[in-house]
Amino acid sequence: MRDTSLLQLALSIAPPWSVTASDFDAAARRLDIHIDFVAGSRFACPSCGTAGCPAYDTEPMTWRHLNFFQHQAYLHARVPRVRCAACGVKKISVPWARPDSGFSLLFEALLMSLVTAMPVNTVARLVGEHDTRLWRVIHHYVERARARTELSAVDRVAIDETAARRGHNYITLFVDIDQARVVFATEGKDAETVAAFAADLASHGGNPDAVREVCIDMSPSFIKGVAGSLPNAAVTFDRFHAVKIVNEAVDQVRRSERRVHRILAGTRYLWLRNPANLSQRQRTSLDSLPLRHLKTARAYQIRLAFQELYEQPSPENGKVFLKRWYFWATHSRLAPVVDAARTVKRHWDGILRWFDSKIANGLIEGINSLVQAAKAKARGYRSIRNLKAIVYLIAGKLDLQLAA
Ligand SMILES: [Zn+2]
């Protein structure tokens, strides 16, 4: 078997195309494979599909292909333009590559599996290509897969924002709770993001009016956005976010009390954690404090009690429990705790909604940590558009339909 026949088989090149030559240059560490079509071949029109169009002229093209062991491999062919009676002169597409891509389909499939596993910059170094070329491939496959995504069954959604760059620039993620996938990611964290999601949902076969449950934090933008764009959704306020608000009140009490009680210096994390998560040493430190006399300790007890809300056995028990908690917190004479309790009061129904929906952003937090890890590894994605593409890629459960 001649090496061209072997390459032809390995590349699945079919008539009218055939491998005509190969040049292996060990010093340059590259393999060049030349593909050509039989003279006089006819091709289908790429626009209307009419078969048997004659070649009009050709354009030489090159595609990067999978490495041949440690050697870079390139495919070369002259690509015909055909003359179609209906459409005029059109460049045909070759079976081994997408139009206008400088990579073969198999090389793109390799790139896509690599960028799912490691930072794009690393992949770029590994394959010796500039990352902007890789981003073009990523955007193509992500956009194509997203265009095909069916969202008609989406009716429970968790919404949360994540910082795109340190300190500023946010993207908001919309998670289909039942499929545990990010279905939409958009820049910003205002009410408009929810409107953008509703429009995107509708364009993928979904129905904003059919969304019956959402889980959000207590940000006024999300509350407003949901009311305006997902009118039939019952709102559950994320329980972790609710607890965080009460926990922050504990921290405020501690900070002001520390000025009076120096014994509180260095105890911040003792109060922020749950007792079960303290080390033996932290446990001992906490027990050694004069708890009876500290305002911080009272605030801490009120926070622990708030968390018990979520252990109540029924919505009715939950309601009674929260009322009692509210009375206690508002009579604590601890200003930050009173404020936190009032915040809870203003979001009463959405906090209690948890007993019916049992949804929380724990899921989205998991997705967030995937996103954060990817961001850290990539050291900046150059643009929000790139970040969104990676979010869809790792958390969107896309069907990429890669060449195999
Ligand atoms: Zn045509």
Short mmCIF file of C-alpha atoms and ligand atoms in Angstrom, two decimals:
data_model
loop_
_atom_site.label_atom_id
_atom_site.label_comp_id
_atom_site.label_asym_id
_atom_site.label_seq_id
_atom_site.Cartn_x
_atom_site.Cartn_y
_atom_site.Cartn_z
CA MET A 1 0.00 0.00 0.00
CA ARG A 2 1.42 3.37 -0.95
CA ASP A 3 1.57 6.01 1.75
CA THR A 4 -0.99 8.11 -0.13
CA SER A 5 -3.52 5.24 -0.03
CA LEU A 6 -2.96 4.81 3.67
CA LEU A 7 -3.44 8.54 4.29
CA GLN A 8 -6.53 8.51 2.11
CA LEU A 9 -8.04 5.76 4.26
CA ALA A 10 -6.99 7.42 7.50
CA LEU A 11 -8.50 10.73 6.40
CA SER A 12 -11.66 9.08 4.97
CA ILE A 13 -11.12 10.92 1.72
CA ALA A 14 -13.67 9.76 -0.86
CA PRO A 15 -13.98 10.33 -4.61
CA PRO A 16 -13.80 12.62 -6.43
CA TRP A 17 -11.14 13.59 -3.88
CA SER A 18 -7.96 11.60 -3.41
CA VAL A 19 -4.60 12.02 -1.69
CA THR A 20 -2.09 12.70 -4.42
CA ALA A 21 1.13 13.28 -2.50
CA SER A 22 2.62 13.67 0.94
CA ASP A 23 5.80 15.40 2.06
CA PHE A 24 7.26 14.47 5.36
CA ASP A 25 9.88 16.86 6.70
CA ALA A 26 11.37 15.50 9.94
CA ALA A 27 13.59 18.54 10.46
CA ALA A 28 10.67 20.96 10.13
CA ARG A 29 8.53 18.53 12.16
CA ARG A 30 5.70 18.64 9.70
CA LEU A 31 3.69 16.50 7.34
CA ASP A 32 2.05 18.03 4.29
CA ILE A 33 -0.71 16.06 2.63
CA HIS A 34 -1.91 17.05 -0.82
CA ILE A 35 -5.47 16.30 -1.84
CA ASP A 36 -6.93 16.85 -5.29
CA PHE A 37 -10.04 16.04 -7.27
CA VAL A 38 -10.17 14.12 -10.52
CA ALA A 39 -10.10 16.46 -13.50
CA GLY A 40 -13.53 16.94 -15.02
CA SER A 41 -15.34 16.14 -11.71
CA ARG A 42 -18.67 17.75 -11.09
CA PHE A 43 -19.90 19.07 -7.75
CA ALA A 44 -23.16 20.01 -6.12
CA CYS A 45 -23.95 23.71 -5.88
CA PRO A 46 -23.29 24.80 -2.26
CA SER A 47 -26.27 27.18 -2.33
CA CYS A 48 -29.13 25.26 -3.94
CA GLY A 49 -27.77 21.71 -3.93
CA THR A 50 -28.10 21.14 -7.69
CA ALA A 51 -25.79 18.25 -8.57
CA GLY A 52 -23.38 18.08 -11.49
CA CYS A 53 -22.12 21.63 -11.63
CA PRO A 54 -18.80 21.99 -13.51
CA ALA A 55 -15.75 23.56 -11.88
CA TYR A 56 -15.25 27.16 -12.91
CA ASP A 57 -11.87 27.83 -11.30
CA THR A 58 -10.01 26.81 -8.14
CA GLU A 59 -8.44 28.41 -5.11
CA PRO A 60 -5.54 26.77 -3.22
CA MET A 61 -6.30 26.28 0.49
CA THR A 62 -4.53 24.82 3.54
CA TRP A 63 -5.97 23.32 6.73
CA ARG A 64 -4.25 22.40 9.94
CA HIS A 65 -5.03 18.76 10.76
CA LEU A 66 -4.42 16.46 13.74
CA ASN A 67 -0.75 16.00 14.52
CA PHE A 68 1.03 13.04 12.95
CA PHE A 69 2.74 11.82 16.13
CA GLN A 70 4.76 14.89 17.21
CA HIS A 71 4.64 16.46 13.76
CA GLN A 72 2.20 19.13 12.70
CA ALA A 73 0.07 18.01 9.78
CA TYR A 74 -1.45 20.15 7.05
CA LEU A 75 -3.90 19.35 4.31
CA HIS A 76 -3.64 21.17 0.97
CA ALA A 77 -6.15 21.23 -1.85
CA ARG A 78 -7.34 23.44 -4.66
CA VAL A 79 -10.97 24.14 -3.89
CA PRO A 80 -13.20 24.60 -6.92
CA ARG A 81 -15.75 27.28 -7.49
CA VAL A 82 -18.62 25.87 -9.51
CA ARG A 83 -20.87 27.53 -12.02
CA CYS A 84 -24.52 26.85 -11.11
CA ALA A 85 -27.16 27.74 -13.67
CA ALA A 86 -29.37 29.20 -10.93
CA CYS A 87 -26.89 30.67 -8.44
CA GLY A 88 -23.87 31.69 -10.49
CA VAL A 89 -20.29 31.03 -9.40
CA LYS A 90 -20.02 29.55 -5.86
CA LYS A 91 -17.16 28.07 -3.85
CA ILE A 92 -17.94 24.50 -2.82
CA SER A 93 -17.40 23.19 0.66
CA VAL A 94 -14.97 20.31 1.16
CA PRO A 95 -15.95 17.29 3.25
CA TRP A 96 -13.05 17.62 5.73
CA ALA A 97 -13.48 21.26 6.79
CA ARG A 98 -15.99 24.02 7.35
CA PRO A 99 -16.03 26.84 4.80
CA ASP A 100 -13.46 29.50 5.68
CA SER A 101 -11.92 27.53 8.52
CA GLY A 102 -8.19 26.99 8.46
CA PHE A 103 -8.59 23.78 10.48
CA SER A 104 -9.92 20.38 9.50
CA LEU A 105 -13.11 19.18 11.24
CA LEU A 106 -11.14 16.61 13.20
CA PHE A 107 -8.65 19.23 14.35
CA GLU A 108 -11.56 21.42 15.47
CA ALA A 109 -13.07 18.50 17.35
CA LEU A 110 -9.77 18.03 19.15
CA LEU A 111 -9.60 21.76 19.99
CA MET A 112 -13.12 21.70 21.38
CA SER A 113 -12.40 18.78 23.67
CA LEU A 114 -9.16 20.39 24.83
CA VAL A 115 -10.75 23.75 25.67
CA THR A 116 -13.41 22.00 27.71
CA ALA A 117 -10.66 20.52 29.85
CA MET A 118 -8.09 23.31 30.09
CA PRO A 119 -7.65 27.06 29.59
CA VAL A 120 -7.79 28.34 26.04
CA ASN A 121 -4.37 29.98 26.41
CA THR A 122 -2.87 26.65 27.39
CA VAL A 123 -4.47 24.91 24.42
CA ALA A 124 -3.16 27.67 22.15
CA ARG A 125 0.38 27.06 23.43
CA LEU A 126 -0.01 23.32 23.24
CA VAL A 127 -1.08 23.27 19.59
CA GLY A 128 1.03 26.26 18.55
CA GLU A 129 -1.84 28.43 17.32
CA HIS A 130 -2.79 31.98 18.31
CA ASP A 131 -5.70 31.97 20.75
CA THR A 132 -7.80 34.31 18.58
CA ARG A 133 -8.00 31.52 15.99
CA LEU A 134 -9.16 29.13 18.72
CA TRP A 135 -11.79 31.59 19.95
CA ARG A 136 -13.25 31.75 16.44
CA VAL A 137 -13.69 27.97 16.45
CA ILE A 138 -15.17 28.00 19.98
CA HIS A 139 -17.68 30.70 19.06
CA HIS A 140 -18.72 28.82 15.95
CA TYR A 141 -19.51 25.57 17.75
CA VAL A 142 -21.06 27.20 20.82
CA GLU A 143 -23.29 29.46 18.73
CA ARG A 144 -24.33 26.62 16.47
CA ALA A 145 -25.17 24.39 19.44
CA ARG A 146 -27.03 27.19 21.22
CA ALA A 147 -29.06 27.93 18.09
CA ARG A 148 -30.25 24.32 18.15
CA THR A 149 -30.98 24.27 21.90
CA GLU A 150 -34.60 23.48 22.71
CA LEU A 151 -35.95 25.27 25.77
CA SER A 152 -39.67 24.48 25.59
CA ALA A 153 -39.64 22.49 28.86
CA VAL A 154 -37.92 25.17 30.95
CA ASP A 155 -40.24 26.24 33.77
CA ARG A 156 -38.02 26.50 36.88
CA VAL A 157 -35.14 28.92 36.71
CA ALA A 158 -32.40 30.01 39.09
CA ILE A 159 -30.85 33.41 38.43
CA ASP A 160 -27.56 34.66 39.80
CA GLU A 161 -24.80 37.03 38.86
CA THR A 162 -21.10 36.38 38.80
CA ALA A 163 -18.24 38.87 38.52
CA ALA A 164 -16.68 38.75 35.08
CA ARG A 165 -13.62 40.72 36.10
CA ARG A 166 -12.44 41.41 39.60
CA GLY A 167 -14.59 44.07 41.19
CA HIS A 168 -16.70 45.09 38.23
CA ASN A 169 -18.44 43.81 35.10
CA TYR A 170 -20.97 41.16 35.89
CA ILE A 171 -22.63 38.46 33.91
CA THR A 172 -25.95 37.02 34.97
CA LEU A 173 -26.55 33.31 34.60
CA PHE A 174 -29.94 31.69 34.06
CA VAL A 175 -30.03 28.05 35.06
CA ASP A 176 -32.63 25.52 34.04
CA ILE A 177 -33.06 23.89 37.45
CA ASP A 178 -34.41 20.59 36.19
CA GLN A 179 -31.62 20.00 33.68
CA ALA A 180 -28.89 21.64 35.83
CA ARG A 181 -27.60 23.64 32.89
CA VAL A 182 -26.93 27.28 32.12
CA VAL A 183 -29.43 28.19 29.42
CA PHE A 184 -28.59 31.88 29.16
CA ALA A 185 -25.71 34.12 30.14
CA THR A 186 -25.73 37.87 29.61
CA GLU A 187 -23.73 40.92 30.58
CA GLY A 188 -24.89 43.01 33.55
CA LYS A 189 -27.02 42.34 36.62
CA ASP A 190 -29.98 44.65 36.14
CA ALA A 191 -33.66 44.04 35.41
CA GLU A 192 -32.88 44.12 31.67
CA THR A 193 -31.01 40.83 31.98
CA VAL A 194 -34.28 39.09 32.83
CA ALA A 195 -36.00 40.68 29.82
CA ALA A 196 -33.12 39.47 27.62
CA PHE A 197 -33.52 35.97 29.05
CA ALA A 198 -37.26 35.98 28.37
CA ALA A 199 -36.64 36.97 24.74
CA ASP A 200 -33.94 34.32 24.32
CA LEU A 201 -36.20 31.69 25.89
CA ALA A 202 -38.98 32.55 23.45
CA SER A 203 -36.58 32.30 20.52
CA HIS A 204 -35.65 28.75 21.59
CA GLY A 205 -39.17 27.36 21.77
CA GLY A 206 -39.70 28.32 25.41
CA ASN A 207 -42.42 30.47 26.91
CA PRO A 208 -41.68 33.17 29.51
CA ASP A 209 -45.28 32.93 30.72
CA ALA A 210 -44.79 29.22 31.44
CA VAL A 211 -41.93 29.82 33.88
CA ARG A 212 -43.60 29.04 37.22
CA GLU A 213 -40.72 29.15 39.72
CA VAL A 214 -37.63 31.34 39.98
CA CYS A 215 -34.96 31.48 42.62
CA ILE A 216 -33.12 34.79 43.02
CA ASP A 217 -31.27 36.79 45.63
CA MET A 218 -33.05 39.83 47.08
CA SER A 219 -31.62 42.33 44.61
CA PRO A 220 -34.31 44.82 43.57
CA SER A 221 -33.19 44.50 39.93
CA PHE A 222 -33.95 40.80 39.76
CA ILE A 223 -37.25 41.26 41.64
CA LYS A 224 -38.27 43.93 39.16
CA GLY A 225 -37.00 41.96 36.17
CA VAL A 226 -38.92 38.83 37.15
CA ALA A 227 -42.12 40.78 37.80
CA GLY A 228 -41.83 42.42 34.39
CA SER A 229 -40.62 39.55 32.21
CA LEU A 230 -41.63 36.29 33.92
CA PRO A 231 -45.06 37.38 35.14
CA ASN A 232 -46.33 33.96 36.26
CA ALA A 233 -43.26 32.93 38.22
CA ALA A 234 -43.42 32.52 41.99
CA VAL A 235 -40.30 33.93 43.57
CA THR A 236 -38.20 31.99 46.06
CA PHE A 237 -35.47 34.01 47.70
CA ASP A 238 -32.33 31.98 47.82
CA ARG A 239 -31.94 30.65 51.37
CA PHE A 240 -28.16 31.02 51.38
CA HIS A 241 -28.53 34.66 50.47
CA ALA A 242 -31.13 35.19 53.21
CA VAL A 243 -28.85 33.60 55.81
CA LYS A 244 -25.97 35.74 54.54
CA ILE A 245 -27.92 38.92 55.27
CA VAL A 246 -28.47 37.85 58.88
CA ASN A 247 -24.86 36.73 59.13
CA GLU A 248 -23.63 40.12 57.95
CA ALA A 249 -25.65 41.69 60.75
CA VAL A 250 -23.74 39.51 63.24
CA ASP A 251 -20.49 40.75 61.77
CA GLN A 252 -21.57 44.38 62.07
CA VAL A 253 -22.51 43.88 65.71
CA ARG A 254 -19.12 42.29 66.35
CA ARG A 255 -17.24 45.11 64.65
CA SER A 256 -18.83 47.82 66.75
CA GLU A 257 -18.59 45.80 69.95
CA ARG A 258 -14.91 45.08 69.34
CA ARG A 259 -14.14 48.73 70.08
CA VAL A 260 -15.37 48.14 73.63
CA HIS A 261 -14.45 44.49 74.14
CA ARG A 262 -10.91 43.84 73.00
CA ILE A 263 -11.53 40.16 73.69
CA LEU A 264 -13.40 40.08 70.33
CA ALA A 265 -10.27 40.82 68.30
CA GLY A 266 -9.51 37.96 65.94
CA THR A 267 -12.84 36.18 66.49
CA ARG A 268 -14.51 37.13 63.22
CA TYR A 269 -14.63 33.67 61.69
CA LEU A 270 -15.83 32.00 64.87
CA TRP A 271 -19.13 33.83 64.48
CA LEU A 272 -19.45 33.50 60.72
CA ARG A 273 -19.19 29.74 60.60
CA ASN A 274 -21.68 27.19 61.75
CA PRO A 275 -20.76 25.45 65.02
CA ALA A 276 -20.40 22.11 63.22
CA ASN A 277 -17.75 23.61 60.93
CA LEU A 278 -15.49 24.91 63.69
CA SER A 279 -12.21 23.22 64.47
CA GLN A 280 -11.62 21.95 68.02
CA ARG A 281 -9.39 24.95 68.69
CA GLN A 282 -11.99 27.43 67.38
CA ARG A 283 -14.64 25.67 69.42
CA THR A 284 -12.52 26.13 72.55
CA SER A 285 -11.90 29.81 71.76
CA LEU A 286 -15.60 30.40 71.29
CA ASP A 287 -16.46 28.64 74.57
CA SER A 288 -13.85 30.67 76.45
CA LEU A 289 -15.58 33.97 75.58
CA PRO A 290 -17.96 35.53 78.14
CA LEU A 291 -20.91 34.71 75.87
CA ARG A 292 -23.59 35.89 78.29
CA HIS A 293 -22.26 39.42 78.25
CA LEU A 294 -21.58 39.86 74.56
CA LYS A 295 -23.97 41.46 72.10
CA THR A 296 -22.17 39.57 69.36
CA ALA A 297 -23.12 36.29 71.03
CA ARG A 298 -26.78 37.32 71.10
CA ALA A 299 -26.69 38.30 67.43
CA TYR A 300 -25.03 34.97 66.71
CA GLN A 301 -27.80 33.05 68.49
CA ILE A 302 -30.38 34.92 66.42
CA ARG A 303 -28.55 33.95 63.24
CA LEU A 304 -28.40 30.28 64.26
CA ALA A 305 -32.11 30.43 64.98
CA PHE A 306 -32.80 31.92 61.55
CA GLN A 307 -31.09 28.95 59.93
CA GLU A 308 -33.41 26.63 61.86
CA LEU A 309 -36.24 28.10 59.81
CA TYR A 310 -35.18 25.78 57.01
CA GLU A 311 -35.53 22.74 59.23
CA GLN A 312 -39.20 23.33 59.96
CA PRO A 313 -41.34 20.41 58.82
CA SER A 314 -44.12 22.27 56.98
CA PRO A 315 -44.98 25.65 55.46
CA GLU A 316 -47.28 26.30 58.43
CA ASN A 317 -44.54 25.55 60.94
CA GLY A 318 -42.18 27.69 58.89
CA LYS A 319 -44.54 30.64 59.01
CA VAL A 320 -45.07 30.40 62.76
CA PHE A 321 -41.35 29.97 63.32
CA LEU A 322 -40.45 33.00 61.17
CA LYS A 323 -42.99 35.18 63.01
CA ARG A 324 -41.45 34.24 66.35
CA TRP A 325 -37.97 34.77 65.00
CA TYR A 326 -38.96 38.19 63.66
CA PHE A 327 -40.35 39.23 67.03
CA TRP A 328 -37.14 38.13 68.77
CA ALA A 329 -34.85 39.79 66.23
CA THR A 330 -36.74 43.10 66.19
CA HIS A 331 -36.68 43.21 70.01
CA SER A 332 -32.97 42.45 70.24
CA ARG A 333 -31.92 46.10 70.57
CA LEU A 334 -29.11 45.27 68.14
CA ALA A 335 -29.54 47.76 65.30
CA PRO A 336 -27.94 45.66 62.49
CA VAL A 337 -30.05 42.65 63.53
CA VAL A 338 -33.22 44.75 63.56
CA ASP A 339 -32.35 45.98 60.06
CA ALA A 340 -31.74 42.45 58.82
CA ALA A 341 -35.07 41.35 60.32
CA ARG A 342 -36.84 44.17 58.49
CA THR A 343 -35.20 43.07 55.25
CA VAL A 344 -36.53 39.59 55.93
CA LYS A 345 -39.99 41.07 56.58
CA ARG A 346 -39.95 42.89 53.25
CA HIS A 347 -39.18 39.59 51.48
CA TRP A 348 -41.44 37.45 53.64
CA ASP A 349 -43.40 35.55 50.98
CA GLY A 350 -40.35 34.77 48.88
CA ILE A 351 -38.48 33.46 51.90
CA LEU A 352 -41.39 31.24 52.91
CA ARG A 353 -41.91 30.19 49.30
CA TRP A 354 -38.94 27.88 49.85
CA PHE A 355 -41.24 25.53 51.78
CA ASP A 356 -43.27 24.95 48.63
CA SER A 357 -40.62 25.18 45.93
CA LYS A 358 -37.64 23.77 47.89
CA ILE A 359 -35.37 25.46 45.37
CA ALA A 360 -32.14 27.19 46.24
CA ASN A 361 -29.23 28.55 44.31
CA GLY A 362 -26.95 25.82 45.60
CA LEU A 363 -27.02 24.42 42.10
CA ILE A 364 -26.10 27.70 40.50
CA GLU A 365 -23.36 28.12 43.12
CA GLY A 366 -21.90 24.85 41.86
CA ILE A 367 -22.03 26.17 38.33
CA ASN A 368 -20.50 29.43 39.57
CA SER A 369 -17.56 27.58 41.03
CA LEU A 370 -16.98 25.87 37.67
CA VAL A 371 -17.03 29.28 36.03
CA GLN A 372 -14.71 30.80 38.65
CA ALA A 373 -12.23 27.95 38.23
CA ALA A 374 -12.24 28.35 34.46
CA LYS A 375 -11.73 32.11 34.79
CA ALA A 376 -8.84 31.67 37.20
CA LYS A 377 -7.15 29.16 34.94
CA ALA A 378 -7.54 31.27 31.81
CA ARG A 379 -6.38 34.51 33.46
CA GLY A 380 -8.91 36.63 31.62
CA TYR A 381 -10.91 35.76 28.57
CA ARG A 382 -10.16 39.00 26.70
CA SER A 383 -13.88 39.72 26.41
CA ILE A 384 -17.24 39.08 28.01
CA ARG A 385 -18.30 37.32 24.82
CA ASN A 386 -15.47 34.83 25.29
CA LEU A 387 -16.40 34.32 28.93
CA LYS A 388 -20.01 33.61 28.01
CA ALA A 389 -18.90 31.08 25.40
CA ILE A 390 -16.84 29.22 28.01
CA VAL A 391 -19.76 29.29 30.45
CA TYR A 392 -22.02 27.69 27.85
CA LEU A 393 -19.31 25.23 26.98
CA ILE A 394 -18.66 23.96 30.49
CA ALA A 395 -22.05 24.50 32.12
CA GLY A 396 -24.53 24.58 29.25
CA LYS A 397 -24.70 20.86 28.45
CA LEU A 398 -24.54 21.74 24.75
CA ASP A 399 -24.73 19.15 22.03
CA LEU A 400 -21.69 20.27 20.01
CA GLN A 401 -22.05 17.59 17.31
CA LEU A 402 -18.32 17.41 16.63
CA ALA A 403 -16.70 15.36 13.89
CA ALA A 404 -15.72 11.91 15.07
ZN ZN B 1 -27.16 26.66 -7.15
#
